[in-house]
Tab-separated table of N, CA and C in Angstrom:
chain	number	residue	atom	x	y	z
S	10	UNK	N	17.975	-7.446	19.522
S	10	UNK	CA	17.303	-6.637	19.828
S	10	UNK	C	16.569	-5.376	18.917
S	11	UNK	N	17.827	-5.170	17.862
S	11	UNK	CA	17.520	-4.241	16.943
S	11	UNK	C	16.814	-4.764	15.995
S	12	UNK	N	17.855	-6.125	15.458
S	12	UNK	CA	17.215	-6.910	14.608
S	12	UNK	C	15.292	-7.327	14.643
S	13	UNK	N	15.317	-7.166	16.109
S	13	UNK	CA	13.510	-7.431	16.270
S	13	UNK	C	13.021	-6.503	15.696
S	14	UNK	N	13.289	-5.384	16.350
S	14	UNK	CA	12.254	-3.719	15.632
S	14	UNK	C	12.676	-3.778	14.549
S	15	UNK	N	13.564	-4.023	13.469
S	15	UNK	CA	13.660	-3.810	12.401
S	15	UNK	C	12.708	-4.808	11.115
S	16	UNK	N	12.673	-5.778	11.756
S	16	UNK	CA	11.475	-6.907	11.149
S	16	UNK	C	10.220	-6.638	11.540
S	17	UNK	N	10.093	-6.435	12.674
S	17	UNK	CA	8.240	-5.951	13.207
S	17	UNK	C	8.043	-4.428	12.271
S	18	UNK	N	8.962	-3.813	12.127
S	18	UNK	CA	8.792	-2.371	11.046
S	18	UNK	C	8.761	-3.055	10.073
S	19	UNK	N	9.133	-3.540	8.948
S	19	UNK	CA	9.119	-4.029	7.810
S	19	UNK	C	7.843	-4.359	7.738
S	20	UNK	N	7.382	-5.225	8.982
S	20	UNK	CA	6.013	-6.311	8.196
S	20	UNK	C	4.771	-5.226	8.621
S	21	UNK	N	5.391	-4.253	9.776
S	21	UNK	CA	3.755	-3.058	9.739
S	21	UNK	C	3.856	-2.429	8.501
S	22	UNK	N	5.254	-2.023	7.618
S	22	UNK	CA	5.059	-1.364	6.657
S	22	UNK	C	4.062	-2.216	5.292
S	23	UNK	N	4.897	-3.166	5.449
S	23	UNK	CA	4.027	-4.317	4.002
S	23	UNK	C	2.451	-4.350	5.070
S	24	UNK	N	1.930	-4.524	5.489
S	24	UNK	CA	0.631	-4.350	6.727
S	24	UNK	C	0.022	-3.458	5.720
S	25	UNK	N	0.900	-1.834	6.467
S	25	UNK	CA	0.009	-1.265	5.482
S	25	UNK	C	-0.181	-0.516	4.443
S	26	UNK	N	0.676	-1.187	3.377
S	26	UNK	CA	0.495	-1.917	2.013
S	26	UNK	C	-0.147	-2.386	1.536
S	27	UNK	N	-0.824	-4.010	2.173
S	27	UNK	CA	-2.017	-4.642	2.130
S	27	UNK	C	-2.937	-3.730	2.081
S	28	UNK	N	-3.017	-3.436	3.220
S	28	UNK	CA	-4.442	-2.524	3.664
S	28	UNK	C	-4.898	-1.633	2.531
S	29	UNK	N	-3.831	-0.816	2.167
S	29	UNK	CA	-3.805	0.424	1.139
S	29	UNK	C	-5.058	-0.417	0.157
S	30	UNK	N	-4.181	-1.901	-0.711
S	30	UNK	CA	-4.213	-2.445	-1.644
S	30	UNK	C	-5.464	-2.934	-2.172
S	31	UNK	N	-5.608	-3.809	-0.823
S	31	UNK	CA	-7.072	-4.015	0.167
S	31	UNK	C	-8.927	-3.034	-0.512
S	32	UNK	N	-7.995	-1.958	-0.030
S	32	UNK	CA	-9.284	-0.504	0.233
S	32	UNK	C	-9.273	-0.496	-1.539
S	33	UNK	N	-8.263	-0.276	-1.847
S	33	UNK	CA	-7.985	0.274	-3.259
S	33	UNK	C	-8.532	-0.979	-4.476
S	34	UNK	N	-9.373	-2.260	-3.864
S	34	UNK	CA	-9.439	-3.346	-5.039
S	34	UNK	C	-11.219	-2.117	-4.801
S	35	UNK	N	-11.516	-2.729	-3.351
S	35	UNK	CA	-12.717	-2.323	-3.044
S	35	UNK	C	-13.433	-1.158	-3.572
S	36	UNK	N	-12.348	0.134	-3.702
S	36	UNK	CA	-13.185	1.210	-3.973
S	36	UNK	C	-12.858	1.088	-5.889
S	37	UNK	N	-12.011	0.577	-6.244
S	37	UNK	CA	-12.283	0.263	-7.932
S	37	UNK	C	-13.478	-0.964	-8.260
S	38	UNK	N	-13.822	-1.731	-7.436
S	38	UNK	CA	-14.846	-2.493	-7.554
S	38	UNK	C	-16.322	-1.914	-7.773
S	39	UNK	N	-16.498	-1.181	-6.889
S	39	UNK	CA	-17.481	0.301	-6.068
S	39	UNK	C	-17.231	0.470	-7.324
S	40	UNK	N	-16.666	1.576	-8.246
S	40	UNK	CA	-16.686	2.116	-9.141
S	40	UNK	C	-16.555	1.618	-10.726
S	41	UNK	N	-16.856	0.366	-10.425
S	41	UNK	CA	-17.312	-0.288	-12.023
S	41	UNK	C	-18.476	-0.810	-12.063
S	42	UNK	N	-19.081	-1.226	-10.583
S	42	UNK	CA	-20.205	-1.424	-10.164
S	42	UNK	C	-21.052	-0.510	-10.473
S	43	UNK	N	-21.215	1.325	-10.138
S	43	UNK	CA	-21.408	1.954	-10.310
S	43	UNK	C	-21.192	3.003	-12.148
S	44	UNK	N	-20.762	2.249	-12.509
S	44	UNK	CA	-20.140	2.301	-13.857
S	44	UNK	C	-21.756	3.296	-14.891
S	45	UNK	N	-22.790	2.808	-14.173
S	45	UNK	CA	-23.705	3.321	-15.332
S	45	UNK	C	-25.181	3.979	-14.297
S	46	UNK	N	-24.260	4.200	-13.147
S	46	UNK	CA	-25.488	5.057	-12.635
S	46	UNK	C	-25.023	7.145	-12.449
S	47	UNK	N	-26.375	7.016	-13.073
S	47	UNK	CA	-26.049	8.651	-13.223
S	47	UNK	C	-25.486	9.568	-11.674
S	48	UNK	N	-24.580	10.644	-11.852
S	48	UNK	CA	-24.103	11.418	-11.031
S	48	UNK	C	-23.112	10.888	-10.300
S	49	UNK	N	-22.999	8.855	-10.480
S	49	UNK	CA	-21.910	9.059	-9.532
S	49	UNK	C	-20.407	9.628	-9.834
S	50	UNK	N	-19.526	10.002	-9.164
S	50	UNK	CA	-18.162	10.345	-9.345
S	50	UNK	C	-17.044	8.962	-8.571
S	51	UNK	N	-16.574	8.853	-10.052
S	51	UNK	CA	-15.681	8.198	-9.296
S	51	UNK	C	-14.760	8.333	-8.261
S	52	UNK	N	-14.514	7.050	-6.999
S	52	UNK	CA	-13.453	7.449	-5.831
S	52	UNK	C	-12.069	7.294	-6.711
S	53	UNK	N	-11.501	6.966	-5.517
S	53	UNK	CA	-9.975	6.610	-5.861
S	53	UNK	C	-8.884	6.704	-4.332
S	54	UNK	N	-8.020	5.677	-4.268
S	54	UNK	CA	-7.206	5.575	-3.354
S	54	UNK	C	-6.206	5.433	-3.077
S	55	UNK	N	-5.395	6.789	-2.971
S	55	UNK	CA	-3.980	7.150	-2.848
S	55	UNK	C	-3.447	6.971	-1.671
S	56	UNK	N	-2.577	6.155	-1.765
S	56	UNK	CA	-1.758	5.886	0.317
S	56	UNK	C	-0.547	5.925	-0.003
S	57	UNK	N	0.545	5.666	-1.530
S	57	UNK	CA	1.482	5.333	-1.202
S	57	UNK	C	2.704	6.393	-0.976
S	58	UNK	N	2.204	7.772	-1.503
S	58	UNK	CA	2.631	8.690	-1.017
S	58	UNK	C	2.756	9.053	0.494
S	59	UNK	N	1.502	8.827	1.012
S	59	UNK	CA	1.104	9.166	2.139
S	59	UNK	C	2.186	8.087	3.272
S	60	UNK	N	2.260	7.467	2.671
S	60	UNK	CA	2.916	5.874	3.011
S	60	UNK	C	4.958	6.209	3.190
S	61	UNK	N	5.117	6.580	2.101
S	61	UNK	CA	6.468	6.926	2.084
S	61	UNK	C	6.417	8.500	2.794
S	62	UNK	N	5.695	9.468	3.232
S	62	UNK	CA	5.917	10.829	4.091
S	62	UNK	C	5.910	10.648	5.466
S	63	UNK	N	4.956	9.267	5.662
S	63	UNK	CA	4.891	9.348	6.881
S	63	UNK	C	6.099	7.797	7.669
S	64	UNK	N	6.618	7.182	6.579
S	64	UNK	CA	8.098	6.277	6.819
S	64	UNK	C	9.216	7.866	7.037
S	65	UNK	N	9.221	8.467	6.253
S	65	UNK	CA	10.188	9.752	6.449
S	65	UNK	C	10.052	10.483	7.755
S	66	UNK	N	8.485	10.966	8.269
S	66	UNK	CA	8.827	11.808	9.388
S	66	UNK	C	9.091	10.708	10.661
S	67	UNK	N	8.806	9.308	10.480
S	67	UNK	CA	9.150	8.828	11.482
S	67	UNK	C	10.260	8.072	11.299
S	68	UNK	N	11.019	7.969	10.132
S	68	UNK	CA	13.036	7.437	10.156
S	68	UNK	C	13.491	7.805	11.116
S	69	UNK	N	13.575	9.169	11.600
S	69	UNK	CA	14.125	9.834	12.104
S	69	UNK	C	14.533	9.286	13.788
S	70	UNK	N	13.544	8.204	14.153
S	70	UNK	CA	13.514	7.645	15.740
S	70	UNK	C	14.665	6.694	15.575
S	71	UNK	N	15.090	6.066	14.890
S	71	UNK	CA	16.561	4.732	14.793
S	71	UNK	C	17.432	5.185	13.778
S	72	UNK	N	17.625	6.705	12.737
S	72	UNK	CA	18.361	6.868	11.745
S	72	UNK	C	19.627	5.651	11.841
S	73	UNK	N	19.138	4.342	11.329
S	73	UNK	CA	19.938	3.339	11.036
S	73	UNK	C	20.993	3.925	9.698
S	74	UNK	N	22.130	3.224	9.889
S	74	UNK	CA	23.396	3.610	9.280
S	74	UNK	C	22.829	3.017	8.086
S	75	UNK	N	22.974	3.801	7.092
S	75	UNK	CA	23.147	3.058	5.591
S	75	UNK	C	24.107	3.593	4.728
S	76	UNK	N	24.557	2.546	3.898
S	76	UNK	CA	25.619	2.868	2.672
S	76	UNK	C	25.510	3.280	1.245
S	77	UNK	N	24.093	3.263	1.082
S	77	UNK	CA	23.668	4.212	-0.092
S	77	UNK	C	22.461	4.117	-0.173
S	78	UNK	N	22.305	5.415	-1.061
S	78	UNK	CA	21.096	6.662	-1.124
S	78	UNK	C	20.217	5.480	-0.833
S	79	UNK	N	19.835	4.781	-1.352
S	79	UNK	CA	18.682	3.929	-1.899
S	79	UNK	C	17.900	2.881	-0.452
S	80	UNK	N	19.129	2.806	0.357
S	80	UNK	CA	18.753	1.822	1.048
S	80	UNK	C	17.544	2.423	2.239
S	81	UNK	N	16.790	1.765	2.804
S	81	UNK	CA	15.380	2.009	3.220
S	81	UNK	C	15.212	2.158	4.940
S	82	UNK	N	15.471	3.006	5.349
S	82	UNK	CA	14.730	3.362	7.025
S	82	UNK	C	13.628	2.540	7.189
S	83	UNK	N	13.415	1.687	8.672
S	83	UNK	CA	12.449	1.277	8.566
S	83	UNK	C	11.840	2.048	10.236
S	84	UNK	N	10.987	2.692	9.576
S	84	UNK	CA	10.290	3.603	10.680
S	84	UNK	C	8.764	3.019	11.607
S	85	UNK	N	8.214	3.370	12.734
S	85	UNK	CA	6.973	3.186	12.883
S	85	UNK	C	6.156	4.046	12.677
S	86	UNK	N	5.124	3.400	11.645
S	86	UNK	CA	4.364	3.966	11.313
S	86	UNK	C	2.961	4.001	11.922
S	87	UNK	N	2.284	3.736	12.888
S	87	UNK	CA	1.481	2.730	13.627
S	87	UNK	C	0.093	3.865	13.178
S	88	UNK	N	0.441	5.247	13.175
S	88	UNK	CA	-0.582	6.002	13.003
S	88	UNK	C	-1.233	5.982	11.648
S	89	UNK	N	-0.100	5.557	10.199
S	89	UNK	CA	-0.723	5.788	8.895
S	89	UNK	C	-2.559	5.456	8.913
S	90	UNK	N	-3.318	6.453	8.386
S	90	UNK	CA	-4.144	5.865	7.864
S	90	UNK	C	-4.595	5.762	6.161
S	91	UNK	N	-5.294	5.148	5.825
S	91	UNK	CA	-5.232	4.642	4.344
S	91	UNK	C	-6.626	5.983	4.185
S	92	UNK	N	-6.750	6.833	2.974
S	92	UNK	CA	-8.028	7.158	2.729
S	92	UNK	C	-8.678	7.210	1.522
S	93	UNK	N	-9.717	7.556	1.195
S	93	UNK	CA	-10.527	7.408	0.055
S	93	UNK	C	-10.926	8.760	-0.430
S	94	UNK	N	-10.551	9.225	-1.527
S	94	UNK	CA	-11.149	10.601	-2.212
S	94	UNK	C	-12.046	10.475	-3.490
S	95	UNK	N	-12.282	11.340	-3.765
S	95	UNK	CA	-13.167	11.940	-5.266
S	95	UNK	C	-12.183	11.596	-6.122
S	96	UNK	N	-12.221	11.056	-7.290
S	96	UNK	CA	-11.184	11.409	-8.351
S	96	UNK	C	-11.327	12.410	-8.979
S	97	UNK	N	-10.429	13.343	-9.044
S	97	UNK	CA	-10.449	14.795	-9.441
S	97	UNK	C	-9.838	14.833	-10.921
S	98	UNK	N	-10.295	15.940	-11.982
S	98	UNK	CA	-9.336	15.875	-12.939
S	98	UNK	C	-10.237	14.861	-14.183
S	99	UNK	N	-10.752	14.292	-14.221
S	99	UNK	CA	-11.623	13.180	-15.121
S	99	UNK	C	-13.517	14.010	-15.570
S	100	UNK	N	-13.050	13.909	-17.080
S	100	UNK	CA	-14.550	13.948	-17.919
S	100	UNK	C	-15.332	13.391	-17.430
S	101	UNK	N	-16.365	14.143	-17.519
S	101	UNK	CA	-18.075	13.856	-16.721
S	101	UNK	C	-18.661	13.287	-18.086
S	102	UNK	N	-19.656	12.460	-17.932
S	102	UNK	CA	-20.448	12.047	-19.115
S	102	UNK	C	-21.684	13.164	-18.932
S	103	UNK	N	-22.810	13.109	-19.587
S	103	UNK	CA	-23.740	13.890	-19.711
S	103	UNK	C	-24.667	13.110	-18.665
S	104	UNK	N	-24.436	12.261	-18.000
S	104	UNK	CA	-25.511	12.036	-16.747
S	104	UNK	C	-25.030	12.412	-15.501
S	105	UNK	N	-23.372	12.908	-15.513
S	105	UNK	CA	-22.782	13.826	-14.382
S	105	UNK	C	-21.950	12.205	-13.952
S	106	UNK	N	-21.818	10.917	-14.459
S	106	UNK	CA	-20.799	10.106	-13.827
S	106	UNK	C	-19.199	10.318	-14.519
S	107	UNK	N	-18.303	10.040	-13.597
S	107	UNK	CA	-16.713	10.276	-14.054
S	107	UNK	C	-16.505	8.921	-13.934
S	108	UNK	N	-16.710	7.772	-14.317
S	108	UNK	CA	-16.379	6.201	-13.985
S	108	UNK	C	-15.749	6.045	-15.821
S	109	UNK	N	-15.187	5.868	-15.634
S	109	UNK	CA	-13.999	5.559	-17.150
S	109	UNK	C	-13.510	3.894	-16.904
S	110	UNK	N	-14.135	2.843	-17.916
S	110	UNK	CA	-14.133	1.573	-17.640
S	110	UNK	C	-13.302	1.075	-17.815
S	111	UNK	N	-12.315	1.953	-18.676
S	111	UNK	CA	-10.885	1.418	-19.433
S	111	UNK	C	-9.941	1.972	-17.969
S	112	UNK	N	-10.036	3.025	-17.902
S	112	UNK	CA	-9.248	3.054	-16.529
S	112	UNK	C	-9.438	2.609	-15.490
S	113	UNK	N	-10.296	2.437	-15.036
S	113	UNK	CA	-10.586	1.574	-13.744
S	113	UNK	C	-10.115	-0.269	-14.231
S	114	UNK	N	-10.531	-0.615	-15.012
S	114	UNK	CA	-9.999	-2.003	-15.560
S	114	UNK	C	-8.006	-1.768	-15.574
S	115	UNK	N	-7.683	-0.684	-16.104
S	115	UNK	CA	-6.382	-0.724	-15.643
S	115	UNK	C	-5.851	-0.242	-14.655
S	116	UNK	N	-6.448	0.195	-13.631
S	116	UNK	CA	-6.282	0.722	-11.974
S	116	UNK	C	-6.155	-1.182	-11.490
S	117	UNK	N	-7.177	-1.855	-11.843
S	117	UNK	CA	-7.427	-2.827	-11.476
S	117	UNK	C	-6.339	-3.813	-11.497
S	118	UNK	N	-5.614	-3.949	-12.604
S	118	UNK	CA	-4.782	-4.613	-12.942
S	118	UNK	C	-3.592	-4.432	-12.277
S	119	UNK	N	-3.130	-3.188	-12.269
S	119	UNK	CA	-2.275	-2.580	-11.565
S	119	UNK	C	-2.057	-3.033	-9.823
S	120	UNK	N	-3.372	-2.726	-9.728
S	120	UNK	CA	-3.580	-3.087	-8.168
S	120	UNK	C	-3.030	-4.806	-7.419
S	121	UNK	N	-3.499	-5.349	-9.061
S	121	UNK	CA	-3.509	-6.478	-8.177
S	121	UNK	C	-2.381	-6.945	-8.244
S	122	UNK	N	-1.459	-6.804	-9.252
S	122	UNK	CA	-0.178	-7.038	-9.401
S	122	UNK	C	0.626	-6.345	-8.032
S	123	UNK	N	0.588	-5.059	-7.875
S	123	UNK	CA	1.186	-4.212	-6.388
S	123	UNK	C	0.574	-5.096	-5.210
S	124	UNK	N	-0.537	-5.779	-4.903
S	124	UNK	CA	-0.866	-6.731	-4.205
S	124	UNK	C	-0.003	-7.926	-4.222
S	125	UNK	N	0.085	-8.652	-4.953
S	125	UNK	CA	0.949	-10.159	-5.229
S	125	UNK	C	2.051	-9.468	-4.548
S	126	UNK	N	2.816	-8.569	-4.977
S	126	UNK	CA	4.038	-8.687	-4.715
S	126	UNK	C	4.684	-8.107	-3.415
S	127	UNK	N	3.179	-6.958	-2.920
S	127	UNK	CA	3.571	-7.072	-1.514
S	127	UNK	C	3.288	-8.234	-0.581
S	128	UNK	N	2.345	-8.978	-0.923
S	128	UNK	CA	2.349	-10.465	0.087
S	128	UNK	C	3.234	-11.191	-0.936
S	129	UNK	N	3.731	-10.694	-1.391
S	129	UNK	CA	4.677	-12.157	-1.692
S	129	UNK	C	6.132	-11.697	-0.615
S	130	UNK	N	6.277	-9.897	-0.598
S	130	UNK	CA	7.388	-9.902	0.377
S	130	UNK	C	7.083	-10.567	1.608
S	131	UNK	N	5.322	-10.078	1.843
S	131	UNK	CA	5.187	-10.574	3.251
S	131	UNK	C	5.449	-11.569	3.950
S	132	UNK	N	5.349	-12.242	2.606
S	132	UNK	CA	5.497	-14.043	2.978
S	132	UNK	C	6.998	-14.503	3.001
S	133	UNK	N	7.911	-13.611	2.164
S	133	UNK	CA	9.499	-13.658	2.798
S	133	UNK	C	9.937	-13.456	3.736
S	134	UNK	N	8.915	-12.662	4.407
S	134	UNK	CA	9.698	-11.926	6.190
S	134	UNK	C	9.025	-13.039	6.750
S	135	UNK	N	7.966	-13.515	7.059
S	135	UNK	CA	7.669	-14.674	7.584
S	135	UNK	C	8.124	-15.629	7.689
S	136	UNK	N	8.881	-16.389	6.270
S	136	UNK	CA	9.827	-17.037	6.255
S	136	UNK	C	11.147	-16.977	6.946
S	137	UNK	N	11.633	-15.313	6.884
S	137	UNK	CA	12.971	-15.220	7.491
S	137	UNK	C	12.590	-15.304	8.938
S	138	UNK	N	11.525	-15.381	9.584
S	138	UNK	CA	11.604	-15.167	11.040
S	138	UNK	C	11.176	-16.284	11.327
S	139	UNK	N	10.635	-17.085	10.936
S	139	UNK	CA	10.667	-18.472	11.344
S	139	UNK	C	12.160	-19.181	11.138
S	140	UNK	N	12.630	-18.827	9.951
S	140	UNK	CA	14.140	-19.663	9.870
S	140	UNK	C	14.899	-18.788	11.064
S	141	UNK	N	14.826	-17.744	11.715
S	141	UNK	CA	15.275	-17.500	12.650
S	141	UNK	C	15.002	-17.998	14.199
S	142	UNK	N	13.747	-18.302	13.994
S	142	UNK	CA	12.998	-18.791	15.177
S	142	UNK	C	13.961	-20.480	15.457
S	143	UNK	N	13.771	-21.010	14.247
S	143	UNK	CA	13.749	-22.671	14.236
S	143	UNK	C	15.453	-22.587	13.827
S	144	UNK	N	16.448	-21.346	14.385
S	144	UNK	CA	17.707	-21.594	14.006
S	144	UNK	C	17.989	-21.975	12.618
S	145	UNK	N	17.504	-21.830	11.868
S	145	UNK	CA	17.682	-22.640	10.267
S	145	UNK	C	17.197	-24.331	10.205
S	146	UNK	N	16.843	-24.518	11.384
S	146	UNK	CA	16.991	-26.397	11.121
S	146	UNK	C	15.731	-26.559	10.672
S	147	UNK	N	14.448	-25.323	9.931
S	147	UNK	CA	13.716	-25.987	8.820
S	147	UNK	C	12.136	-25.667	9.802
């Protein structure tokens, strides 16, 4: 029973991470589309720290035994929401636009790598579930 709960929670965490990465991809694409729009303020999606905090807050629900400080608790984070913020602390051009195309392209590349890593992890989770359901018979 506990294995089923842990598996569902892992998938839930990965799902939230994919949602955040997908939203970040849309926001970066929107920033790039508005690179020449006067007065446009670059937007950003920051969710990793929020996701980590949500996991810490919900982690006390099961308090699974860990044998190493880097082992993760798998909490219930169903209330976690990803948000969009105006990017702060960036310089503005004379027209008031704060989009830096080099920064956005770097963020885009980093997000693609992140999304691929999380989706690979999700795929591996489903493979493990499939193997458990078929009792290893393929």
